[in-house]
Each structure stands twice: as C-alpha cells, then as structure tokens.
Coordinates of C-alpha atoms and ligand atoms in Angstrom, one line a residue:
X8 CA 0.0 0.0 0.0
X9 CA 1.4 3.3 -1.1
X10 CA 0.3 6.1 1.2
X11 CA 0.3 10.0 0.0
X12 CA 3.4 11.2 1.8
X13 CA 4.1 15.4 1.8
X14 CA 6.0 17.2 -0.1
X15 CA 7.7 21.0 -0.7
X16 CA 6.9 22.9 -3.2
X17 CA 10.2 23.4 -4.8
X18 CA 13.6 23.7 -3.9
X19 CA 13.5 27.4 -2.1
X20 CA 10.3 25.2 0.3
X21 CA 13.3 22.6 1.1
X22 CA 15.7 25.4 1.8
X23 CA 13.7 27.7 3.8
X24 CA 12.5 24.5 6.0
X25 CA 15.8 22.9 6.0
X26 CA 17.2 27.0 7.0
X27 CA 14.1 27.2 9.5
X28 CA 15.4 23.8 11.2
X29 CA 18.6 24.3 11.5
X30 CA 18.2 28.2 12.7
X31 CA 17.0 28.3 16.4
X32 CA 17.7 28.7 20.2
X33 CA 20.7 26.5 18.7
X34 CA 22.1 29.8 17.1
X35 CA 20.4 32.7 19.8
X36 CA 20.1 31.0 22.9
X37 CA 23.0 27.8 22.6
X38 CA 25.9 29.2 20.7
X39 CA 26.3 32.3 22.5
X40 CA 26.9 31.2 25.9
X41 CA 28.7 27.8 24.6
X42 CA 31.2 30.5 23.2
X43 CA 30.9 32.3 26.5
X44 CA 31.8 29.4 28.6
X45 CA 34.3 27.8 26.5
X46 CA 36.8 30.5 25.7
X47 CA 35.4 32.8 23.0
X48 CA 36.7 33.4 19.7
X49 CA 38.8 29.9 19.7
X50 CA 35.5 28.0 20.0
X51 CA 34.2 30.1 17.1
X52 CA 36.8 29.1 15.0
X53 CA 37.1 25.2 15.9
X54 CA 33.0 25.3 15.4
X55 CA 33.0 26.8 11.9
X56 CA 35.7 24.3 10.5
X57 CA 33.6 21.5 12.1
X58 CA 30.5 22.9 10.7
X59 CA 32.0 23.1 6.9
X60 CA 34.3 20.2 6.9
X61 CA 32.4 17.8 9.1
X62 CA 29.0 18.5 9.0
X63 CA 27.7 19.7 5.6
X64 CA 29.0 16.3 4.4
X65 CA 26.8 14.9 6.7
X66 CA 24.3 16.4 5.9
X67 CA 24.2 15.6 2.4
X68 CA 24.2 12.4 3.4
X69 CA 21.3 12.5 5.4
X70 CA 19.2 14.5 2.5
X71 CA 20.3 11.6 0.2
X72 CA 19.4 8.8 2.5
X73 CA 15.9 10.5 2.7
X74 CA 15.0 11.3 -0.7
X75 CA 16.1 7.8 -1.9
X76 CA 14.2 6.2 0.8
X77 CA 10.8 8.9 0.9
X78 CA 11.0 7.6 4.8
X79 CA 11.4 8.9 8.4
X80 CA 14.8 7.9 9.7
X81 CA 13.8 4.5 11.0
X82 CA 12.3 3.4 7.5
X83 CA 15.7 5.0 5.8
X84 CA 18.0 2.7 7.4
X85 CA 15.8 -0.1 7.2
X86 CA 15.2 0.1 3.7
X87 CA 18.8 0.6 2.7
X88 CA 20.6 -1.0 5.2
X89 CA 18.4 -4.2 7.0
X90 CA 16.7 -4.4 10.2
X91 CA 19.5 -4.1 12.5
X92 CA 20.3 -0.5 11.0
X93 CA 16.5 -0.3 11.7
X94 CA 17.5 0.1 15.0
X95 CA 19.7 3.2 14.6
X96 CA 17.1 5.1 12.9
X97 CA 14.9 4.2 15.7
X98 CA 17.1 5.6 18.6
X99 CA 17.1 9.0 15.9
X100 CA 13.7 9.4 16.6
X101 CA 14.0 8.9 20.4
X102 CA 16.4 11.5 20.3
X103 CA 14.4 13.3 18.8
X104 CA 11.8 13.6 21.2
X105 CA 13.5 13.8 24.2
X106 CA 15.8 17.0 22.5
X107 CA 12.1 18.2 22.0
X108 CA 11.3 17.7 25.2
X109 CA 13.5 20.3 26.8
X110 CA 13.7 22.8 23.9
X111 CA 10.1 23.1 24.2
X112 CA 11.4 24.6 27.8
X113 CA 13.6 26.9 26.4
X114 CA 11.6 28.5 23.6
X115 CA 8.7 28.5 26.8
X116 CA 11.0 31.4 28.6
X117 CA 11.8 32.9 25.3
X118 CA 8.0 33.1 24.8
X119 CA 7.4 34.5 28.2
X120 CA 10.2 37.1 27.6
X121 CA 7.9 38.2 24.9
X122 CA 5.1 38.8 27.1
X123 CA 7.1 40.3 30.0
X124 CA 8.5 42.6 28.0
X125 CA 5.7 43.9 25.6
X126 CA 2.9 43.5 28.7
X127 CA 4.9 43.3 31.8
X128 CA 7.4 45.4 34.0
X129 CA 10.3 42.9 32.8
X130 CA 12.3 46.0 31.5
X131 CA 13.5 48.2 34.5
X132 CA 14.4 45.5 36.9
X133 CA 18.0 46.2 38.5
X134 CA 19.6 43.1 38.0
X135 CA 18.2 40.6 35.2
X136 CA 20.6 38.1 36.7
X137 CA 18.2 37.5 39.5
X138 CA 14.9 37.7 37.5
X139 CA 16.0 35.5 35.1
X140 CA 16.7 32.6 38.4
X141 CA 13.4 33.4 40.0
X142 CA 11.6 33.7 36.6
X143 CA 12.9 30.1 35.5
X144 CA 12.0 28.4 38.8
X145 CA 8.3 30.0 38.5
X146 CA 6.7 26.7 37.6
X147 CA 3.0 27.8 36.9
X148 CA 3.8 30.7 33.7
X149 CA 6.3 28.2 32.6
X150 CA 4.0 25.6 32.4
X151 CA 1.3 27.8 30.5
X152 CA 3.8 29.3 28.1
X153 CA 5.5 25.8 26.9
X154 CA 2.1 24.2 26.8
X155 CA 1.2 27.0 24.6
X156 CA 4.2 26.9 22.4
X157 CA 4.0 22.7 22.4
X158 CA 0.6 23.7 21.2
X159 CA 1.0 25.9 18.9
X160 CA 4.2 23.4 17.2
X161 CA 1.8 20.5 17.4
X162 CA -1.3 22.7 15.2
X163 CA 2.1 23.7 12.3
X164 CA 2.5 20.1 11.9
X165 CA -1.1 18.7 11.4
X166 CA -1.1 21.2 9.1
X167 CA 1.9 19.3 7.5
X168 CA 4.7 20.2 5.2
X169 CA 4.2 22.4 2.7
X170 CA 1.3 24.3 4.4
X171 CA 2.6 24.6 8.0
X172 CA 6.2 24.1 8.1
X173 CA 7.3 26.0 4.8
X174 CA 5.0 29.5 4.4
X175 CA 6.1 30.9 8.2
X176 CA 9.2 30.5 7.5
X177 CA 9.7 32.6 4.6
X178 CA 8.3 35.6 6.2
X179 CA 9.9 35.7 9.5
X180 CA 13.4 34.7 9.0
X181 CA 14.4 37.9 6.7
X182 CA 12.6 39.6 9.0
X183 CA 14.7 38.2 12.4
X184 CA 17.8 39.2 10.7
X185 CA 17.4 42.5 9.5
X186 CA 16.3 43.2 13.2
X187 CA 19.5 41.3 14.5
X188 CA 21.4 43.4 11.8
X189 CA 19.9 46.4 13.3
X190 CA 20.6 45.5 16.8
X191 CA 24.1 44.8 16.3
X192 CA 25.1 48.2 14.8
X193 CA 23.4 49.7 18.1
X194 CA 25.6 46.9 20.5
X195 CA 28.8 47.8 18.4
X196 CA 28.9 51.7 19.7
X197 CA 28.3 50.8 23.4
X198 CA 30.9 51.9 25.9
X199 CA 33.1 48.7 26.2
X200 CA 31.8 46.9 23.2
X201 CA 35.6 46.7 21.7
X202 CA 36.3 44.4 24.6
X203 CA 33.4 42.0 23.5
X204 CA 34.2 42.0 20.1
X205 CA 38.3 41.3 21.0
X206 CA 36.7 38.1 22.9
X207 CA 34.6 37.6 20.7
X208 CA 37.0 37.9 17.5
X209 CA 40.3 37.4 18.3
X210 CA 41.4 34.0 19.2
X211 CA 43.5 32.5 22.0
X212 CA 44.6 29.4 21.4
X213 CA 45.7 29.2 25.2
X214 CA 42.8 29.0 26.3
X215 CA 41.7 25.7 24.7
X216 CA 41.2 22.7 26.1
X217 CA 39.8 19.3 25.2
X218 CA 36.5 20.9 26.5
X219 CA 36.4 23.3 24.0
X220 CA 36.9 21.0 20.8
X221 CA 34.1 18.5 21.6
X222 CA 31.0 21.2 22.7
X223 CA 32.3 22.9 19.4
X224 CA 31.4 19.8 17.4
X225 CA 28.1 19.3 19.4
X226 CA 27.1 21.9 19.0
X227 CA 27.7 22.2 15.6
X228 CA 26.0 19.2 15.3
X229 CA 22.9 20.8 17.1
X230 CA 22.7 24.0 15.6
X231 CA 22.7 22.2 11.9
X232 CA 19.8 19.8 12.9
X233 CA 22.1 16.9 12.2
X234 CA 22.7 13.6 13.8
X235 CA 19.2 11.9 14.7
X236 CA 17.2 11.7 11.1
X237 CA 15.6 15.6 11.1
X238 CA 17.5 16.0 7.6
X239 CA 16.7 12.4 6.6
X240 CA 12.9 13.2 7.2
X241 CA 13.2 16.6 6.0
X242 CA 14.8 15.4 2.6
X243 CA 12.3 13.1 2.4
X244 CA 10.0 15.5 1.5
X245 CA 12.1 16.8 -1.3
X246 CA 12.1 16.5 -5.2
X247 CA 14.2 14.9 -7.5
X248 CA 15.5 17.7 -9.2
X249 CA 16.8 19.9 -6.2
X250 CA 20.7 20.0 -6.0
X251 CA 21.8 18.5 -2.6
X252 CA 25.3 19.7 -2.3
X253 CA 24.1 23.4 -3.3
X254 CA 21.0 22.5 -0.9
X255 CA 23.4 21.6 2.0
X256 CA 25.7 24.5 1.3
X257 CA 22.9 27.2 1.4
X258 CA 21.7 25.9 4.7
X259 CA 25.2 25.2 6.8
X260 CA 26.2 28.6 5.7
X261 CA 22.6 30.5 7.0
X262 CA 23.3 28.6 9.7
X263 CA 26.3 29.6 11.0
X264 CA 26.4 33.3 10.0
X265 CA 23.3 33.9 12.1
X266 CA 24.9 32.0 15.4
X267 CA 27.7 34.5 13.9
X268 CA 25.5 37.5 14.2
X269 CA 24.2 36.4 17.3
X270 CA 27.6 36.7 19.1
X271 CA 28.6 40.0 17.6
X272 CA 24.9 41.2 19.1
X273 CA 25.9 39.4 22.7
X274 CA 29.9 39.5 23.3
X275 CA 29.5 43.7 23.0
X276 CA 26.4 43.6 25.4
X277 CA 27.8 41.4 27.7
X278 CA 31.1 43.5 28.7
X279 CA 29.0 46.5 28.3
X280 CA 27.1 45.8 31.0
X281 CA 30.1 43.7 33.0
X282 CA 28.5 40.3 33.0
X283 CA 30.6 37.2 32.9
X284 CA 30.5 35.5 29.5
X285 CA 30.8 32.3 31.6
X286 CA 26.8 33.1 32.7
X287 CA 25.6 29.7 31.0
X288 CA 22.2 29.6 29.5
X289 CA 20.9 32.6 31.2
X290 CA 23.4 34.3 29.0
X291 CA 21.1 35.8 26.5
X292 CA 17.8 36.1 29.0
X293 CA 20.7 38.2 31.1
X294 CA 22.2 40.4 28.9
X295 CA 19.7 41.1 25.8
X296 CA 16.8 43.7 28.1
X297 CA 19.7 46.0 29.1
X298 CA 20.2 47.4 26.1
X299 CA 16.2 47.6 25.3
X300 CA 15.6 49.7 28.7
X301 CA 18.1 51.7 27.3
X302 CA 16.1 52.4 24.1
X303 CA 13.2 53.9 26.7
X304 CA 10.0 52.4 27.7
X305 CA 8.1 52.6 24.8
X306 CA 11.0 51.8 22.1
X307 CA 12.5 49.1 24.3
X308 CA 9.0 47.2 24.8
X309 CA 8.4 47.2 20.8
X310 CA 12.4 46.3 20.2
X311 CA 12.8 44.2 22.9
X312 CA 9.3 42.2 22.5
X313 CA 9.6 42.0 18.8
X314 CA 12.8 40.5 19.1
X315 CA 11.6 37.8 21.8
X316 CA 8.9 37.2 19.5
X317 CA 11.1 36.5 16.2
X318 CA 12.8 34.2 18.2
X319 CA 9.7 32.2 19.4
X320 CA 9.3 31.8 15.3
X321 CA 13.0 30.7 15.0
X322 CA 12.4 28.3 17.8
X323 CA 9.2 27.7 16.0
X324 CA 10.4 26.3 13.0
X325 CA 12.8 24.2 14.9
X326 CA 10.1 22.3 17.3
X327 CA 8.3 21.7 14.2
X328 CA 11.0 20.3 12.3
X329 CA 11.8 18.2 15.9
X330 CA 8.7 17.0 16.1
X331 CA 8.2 15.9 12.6
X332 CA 10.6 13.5 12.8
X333 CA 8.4 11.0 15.3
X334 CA 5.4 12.4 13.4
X335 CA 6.7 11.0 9.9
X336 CA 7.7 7.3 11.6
X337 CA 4.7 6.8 13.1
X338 CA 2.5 8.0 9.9
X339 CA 5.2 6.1 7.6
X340 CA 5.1 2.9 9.8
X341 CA 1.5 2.5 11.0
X342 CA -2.1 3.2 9.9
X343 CA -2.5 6.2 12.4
X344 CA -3.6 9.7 10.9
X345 CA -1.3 12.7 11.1
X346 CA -3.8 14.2 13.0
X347 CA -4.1 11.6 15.8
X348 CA -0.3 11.2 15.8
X349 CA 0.7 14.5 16.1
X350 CA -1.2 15.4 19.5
X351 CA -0.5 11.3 21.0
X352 CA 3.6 12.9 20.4
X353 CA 2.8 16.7 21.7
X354 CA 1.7 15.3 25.2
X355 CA 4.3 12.8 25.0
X356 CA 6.8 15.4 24.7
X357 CA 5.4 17.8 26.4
X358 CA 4.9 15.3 29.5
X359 CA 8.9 14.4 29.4
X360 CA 10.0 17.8 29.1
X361 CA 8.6 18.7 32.6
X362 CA 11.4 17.5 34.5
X363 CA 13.3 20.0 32.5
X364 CA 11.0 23.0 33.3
X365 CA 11.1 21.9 36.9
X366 CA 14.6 21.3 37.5
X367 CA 15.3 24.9 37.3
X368 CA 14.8 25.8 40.6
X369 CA 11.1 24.7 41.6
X370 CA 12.1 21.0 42.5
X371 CA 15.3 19.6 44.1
X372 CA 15.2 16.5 42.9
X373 CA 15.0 17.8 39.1
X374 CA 17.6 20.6 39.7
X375 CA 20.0 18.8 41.2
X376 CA 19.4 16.1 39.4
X377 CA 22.6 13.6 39.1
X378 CA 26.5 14.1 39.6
X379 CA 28.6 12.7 37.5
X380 CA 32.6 13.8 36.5
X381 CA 32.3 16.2 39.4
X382 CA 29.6 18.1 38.1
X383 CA 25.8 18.1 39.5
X384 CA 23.7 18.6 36.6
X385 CA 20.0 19.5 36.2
X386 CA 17.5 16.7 34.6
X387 CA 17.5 19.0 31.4
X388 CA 21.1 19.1 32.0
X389 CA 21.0 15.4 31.6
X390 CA 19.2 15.1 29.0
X391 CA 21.3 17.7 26.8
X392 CA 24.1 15.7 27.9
X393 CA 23.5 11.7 26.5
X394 CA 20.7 12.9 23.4
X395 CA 22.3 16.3 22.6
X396 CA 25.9 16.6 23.3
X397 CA 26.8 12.8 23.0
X398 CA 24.2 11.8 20.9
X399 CA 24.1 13.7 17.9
X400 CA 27.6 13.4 17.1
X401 CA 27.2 9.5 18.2
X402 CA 24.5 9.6 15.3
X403 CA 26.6 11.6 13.1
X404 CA 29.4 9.0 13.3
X405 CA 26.8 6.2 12.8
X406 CA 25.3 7.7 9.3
X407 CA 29.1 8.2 8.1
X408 CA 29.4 4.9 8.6
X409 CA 26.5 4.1 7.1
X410 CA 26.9 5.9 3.9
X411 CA 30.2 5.0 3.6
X412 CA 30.3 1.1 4.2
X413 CA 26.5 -0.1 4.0
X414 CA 25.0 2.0 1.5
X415 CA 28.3 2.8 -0.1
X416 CA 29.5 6.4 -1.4
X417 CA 28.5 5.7 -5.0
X418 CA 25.2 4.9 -4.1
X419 CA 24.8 7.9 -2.4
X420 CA 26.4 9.6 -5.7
X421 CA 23.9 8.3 -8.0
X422 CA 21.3 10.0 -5.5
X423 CA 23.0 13.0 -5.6
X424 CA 24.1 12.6 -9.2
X425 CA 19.8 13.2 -9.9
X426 CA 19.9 16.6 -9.5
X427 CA 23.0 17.6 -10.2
X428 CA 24.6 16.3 -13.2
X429 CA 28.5 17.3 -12.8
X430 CA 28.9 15.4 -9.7
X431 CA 30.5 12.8 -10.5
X432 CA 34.1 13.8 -10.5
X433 CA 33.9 17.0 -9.8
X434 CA 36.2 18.1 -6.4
X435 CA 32.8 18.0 -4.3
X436 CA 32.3 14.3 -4.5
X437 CA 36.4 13.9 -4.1
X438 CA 35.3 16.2 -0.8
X439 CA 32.5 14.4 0.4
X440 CA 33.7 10.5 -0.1
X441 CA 37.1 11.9 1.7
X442 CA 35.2 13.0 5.0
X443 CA 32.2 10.5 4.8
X444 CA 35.0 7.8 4.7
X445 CA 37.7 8.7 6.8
X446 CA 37.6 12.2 8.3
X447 CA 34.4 12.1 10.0
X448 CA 34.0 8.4 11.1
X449 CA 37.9 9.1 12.7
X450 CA 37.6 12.3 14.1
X451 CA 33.9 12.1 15.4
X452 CA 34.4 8.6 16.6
X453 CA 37.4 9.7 18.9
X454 CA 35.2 12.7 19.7
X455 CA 32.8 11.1 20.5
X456 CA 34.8 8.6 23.1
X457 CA 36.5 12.0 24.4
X458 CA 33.1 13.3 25.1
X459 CA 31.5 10.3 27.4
X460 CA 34.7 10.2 29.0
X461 CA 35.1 13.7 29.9
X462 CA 31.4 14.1 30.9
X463 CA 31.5 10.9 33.0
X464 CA 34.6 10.8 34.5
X465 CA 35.7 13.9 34.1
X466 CA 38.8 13.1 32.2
X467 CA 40.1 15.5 29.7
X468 CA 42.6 13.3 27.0
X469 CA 42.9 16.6 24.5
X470 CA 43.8 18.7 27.8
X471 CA 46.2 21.4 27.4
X472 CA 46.0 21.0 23.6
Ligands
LIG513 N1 18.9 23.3 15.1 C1 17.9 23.8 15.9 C2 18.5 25.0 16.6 O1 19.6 25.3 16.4 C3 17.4 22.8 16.9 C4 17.0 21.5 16.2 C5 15.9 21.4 15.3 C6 17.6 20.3 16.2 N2 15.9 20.2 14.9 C7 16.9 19.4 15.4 C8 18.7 19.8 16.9 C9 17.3 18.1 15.2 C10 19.1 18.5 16.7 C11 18.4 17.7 15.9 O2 17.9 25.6 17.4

C-alpha cells in the first residue's frame, strides 16, 4: 500500500524549512553562551571548521538517504541497510523527542520574555541576573507558556509540510535578521563593546582545552539539525531535481552566519554591562533587556518584545522540524492519521520535558538532578548531555558509517548525481567521499569517546592541547 506522503513545493520550500530547522535557540540562545563558557573566539573558529568540513557532508548524506528512501529515519535505514540499522534510525527518533522535550522549555522562557517585555514590567528591573533565576524556577507561567508553544508546534505540523512548516518560514526569518542586523550596529557603539568584540573575535589558542573542541562539534552538530534523522525526514520531502550539495551548502552557511551574528549582538552587550560570559544559558535572557531599557519604555518594549517574538518563530520552525521527525515514523510505519499522531507525540513530549522545566529551581530532585565527573547537573542538563551533546555526534558517526560502508558512497552519488549532473568527478564528490570515509567516522568517533569520558569521568585526554 502506497500512502500520500508530503512534499515542498520546490527547492526554495526545502531550503527555507531545512534553514528554519537548523536556525533556532541553537544559534540565539545555545551558541552564545557555549562561546561564552568555553573561551570565545577559539571556539568560534574550531566550530566553523567543524560545521563546513564535518557537518555539511553529513548532511548531504542524510538528505540523500531521505530522498532515496521517501522515509522517516527508521524506515531509511531499514530500507537501505536491514533491520539491525532499523534500530539506529529508531534511537534518531527517540532523540528526537527527548531534544524536543527540553527545547520546548527553552523557547517557553523565550515566549514568556515576549510577554514580559511587551505587557509586563520585565524592563527596569536592577539586576536581570536575578529575575532570570526566580523567573525560571516559576513553575505555573512556565508551564502555560510551553504548553502553549507545544501547542502551537503540534497545530504547524497537522497542518503538515508544505502548508505549515514551509510558508512561516519565509516571512519571519528575513525579518529576524534584519532586526538582529539592526541590533548589532546599536551593540557595536556601546561603551566597552571593543572588549566583546576582542573576545569575541580574536582567538586565544591558550585558552583551549579538550573541552572546547568537543562542545564545538556538538554543538555544531545541534545548531545544523544533524545527527538523529531531522535531515533524513526533512529530505524526504524533497524533489528529485533539487541539487543536494548546493542544498546543504545554502543551509550550513545561513546557519552559521546567524549564530555569527548572534555573538557579535551578545559578546558587545555582555562586557558592556560587566557580565561574565561564563553566565551559561541565562546568557542571553541576562544580557539582551539592558540594552532595550536603554532604548526607553516605549522603544525598548516594541524592540525588545519584537525580538523575543522573532525568536519564538526561530524556535518555531525548529520544534516543528523536531517533532516531525516522530510524526513521519509513526504515519510512515502505522495506519495512524497525522492528526491523531501528532497530539499522542505533543503530550508525549510535552509530558517528558517537565522535569526540564522543573529542575530549574522549583524542585530539588529535578535541579539537582545527578552528579557525574564532578559536576551536579539539572534533569534538562541530563538530558542535553546523552541525546544532545553525545548523541548527535554519536549519530553523526553512525550515518558516516552508514553511507560510507552499507549504502556505499556511489550509491549515495547516484542520489545526488539526480539533480545535479556534474557530480560525478567534480572536487565536491572527491570532498564528500574523503570526510564520509575517513575524516568524519575518525575524528567524530574519537570525539565522540572523548566526550562520554570527559562528561562521565571527568577526564580530559585533548587537555592542554
Ligand atoms: N537546530 C535547531 C537550533 O539550532 C534545533 C533543532 C531542530 C535540532 N531540529 C533538530 C537539533 C534536530 C538537533 C536535531 O535551534
């Protein structure tokens, strides 16, 4: 039985979903205080040469395995590689949810940040340090706010590909980075903003450690989408005709130069107003309303709200893409409607991810949650630790692997080859076969064994490097 499966409506509708995935909290929320924490304008560097070299190879393998297979990531495998790859798909999907689960959280406070600061006294507090803590650990608008944006994610998705998930993000993307554009030319002329920017910009390669590499490929792994089957599900979706490698290109690089801009918007604020880039993921609730009280009550509400609420849509696109993934396995796999599926998997997640929005403060257990390498970590904290920052570059390694030794490279290249007719033997298949082969089943495979051993027992191997 051949059931209708989605499609977009041509290659611009893959693009601007693929774009809409990848650019999130990843890039606003993430990046900035992973850069913060881990050294500044080093990490920058190491996480741009994993994005290009390691990860836009991936992910052309991950559109290929999905438009070959027109399946979810569990179906991909299975279809291409047997039931036992099956599995690996599978445990994509999982990870899916459960990175749903707690993002859902995230893009909750980034909603309510929206409403503080449009309807609420949020701008004009003394010390956003503190009502960022107390405003986390207040369990009952946290609740409301997630369930809404859960909500609103689960209503895009029913509405399915090329209706829900493409339109939106057309509109509001150009729109989010003209207004980060804007912002940043007002950060830039701030008393002490040269001191962000030297952080920010100018590398010290004393300051690395083995830390440093490793969150630098997670989260480049993170902020791309890659590594549990969003791009296989995603290319799914997509026509013959579309050029991959262009495809890929045009996303990794929107990708990254928007985390880009988000940094030269944060580093100047953050040593303007003398807060320690080493704030964690507060980092951007903490430092972004200075600068809109200091465009005045009335300016600073329509600035500061309108750019809470363009990155609600940013996160938007991303919880969709998230929760597509489970969406398309189940519908692919079994006789339920979308309809059905989609709200059974929005409580799911929704369900799982409170933990997350409790361990922030409101309950013990959650916050403190487990210690392990001599750190205490939240339950969210957890969970970005084995499905985030372990598992997606687990995954990554495993669809290398894939590509390379079960489906085989020329496979791949005949997929590729459809809509682009030069690729055999041009320098981007010599690229991709190179790092799908070698360079990224070697270097993320020892990452990845660096990673569970540094966040388990705390060693550090690359220390000092
Ligand atoms: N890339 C998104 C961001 O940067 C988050 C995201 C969406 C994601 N889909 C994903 C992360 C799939 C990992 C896997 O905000």
């Amino acid at each position: 039985m051949e059931k209708q499966r989605g499609t977009f409506s041509n290659r611009l509708g893959f693009i601007a979903a693929a774009a809409g995935s990848a650019v999130g909290l990843g890039n606003i929320w993430k990046f900035p205080y992973e850069v913060g924490e881990n050294g500044g304008a080093a990490f920058l560097v190491i996480y741009l040469f994993f994005a290009f070299v390691i990860c836009m190879p991936i992910m052309v393998g991950e559109i290929a395995m999905g438009r070959n297979t027109r399946s979810n990531p569990y179906g991909a495998f299975r279809k291409l590689g047997g039931k036992k790859w099956g599995i690996v798909g599978f445990i994509g999907v999982l990870s899916g949810i459960f990175i749903l689960s707690f993002y859902n959280v995230v893009a909750g406070w980034a909603f309510g940040y929206f409403l503080q600061i449009t309807f609420g006294d949020l701008l004009g507090q003394s010390d956003y340090s503190a009502y960022f803590g107390d405003y986390v650990a207040h369990v009952s608008d946290n609740l409301l706010y997630s369930l809404a944006f859960m909500v609103l994610t689960a209503l895009i998705v029913i509405a399915g590909v090329k209706k829900g998930i493409e339109r939106w993000t057309k509109i509001l993307m150009p729109l989010l980075i003209a207004l980060i554009v804007g912002l940043i030319i007002y950060a830039i002329t701030l008393p002490n903003a040269s001191a962000g920017l030297e952080f920010y910009l100018v590398p010290d390669f004393n300051n690395v450690t083995g830390k440093t590499y490793y969150m630098a490929l997670s989260q480049a792994f993170f902020s791309l989408s890659l590594g549990m089957g969003a791009i296989i599900t995603y290319g799914s979706y997509i026509s013959k005709s579309d050029n991959i490698i262009t495809s890929a290109a045009l996303v990794t690089t929107a990708d990254a130069l928007i985390a880009f801009m988000a940094g030269l918007l944060i580093f100047p604020l953050v040593f303007f107003q003398g807060i320690e880039p080493t704030e964690g993921p507060g980092l951007v609730f903490v430092s972004l309303p200075g600068i809109f009280e200091a465009m005045g009550p009335i300016l600073g509400k329509i600035v500061g709200g309108g750019f809470f609420l363009l990155l609600c849509f940013a996160a938007l696109t991303s919880t969709v893409s998230l929760l597509e993934v489970p969406t398309a396995f189940v519908t692919d796999e079994t006789n339920y409607s979308r309809k059905k599926t989609v709200m059974g998997l929005a409580a799911l997640v929704f369900i799982l991810g409170l933990p997350s929005m409790l361990g922030q403060g409101a309950v013990g257990m959650f916050t403190e949650f487990m210690t392990y390498g001599g750190e205490t970590k939240s339950f969210m904290g957890v969970v970005i630790d084995i499905f985030s920052d372990i598992g997606l570059p687990l995954g990554g390694f495993l669809i290398s692997i894939f590509v390379a030794y079960r489906w085989r490279t020329h496979r791949a290249a005949d997929e590729i080859e459809q809509g682009h007719k030069h690729f055999r033997g041009s320098w981007g298949e010599k690229f991709f076969n190179v790092v799908i082969s070698y360079i990224s089943p070697i270097v993320v495979g020892v990452m990845v064994i660096i990673i569970f051993l540094n966040k388990f027992t705390g060693l550090d191997i690359l220390g000092g490097l």
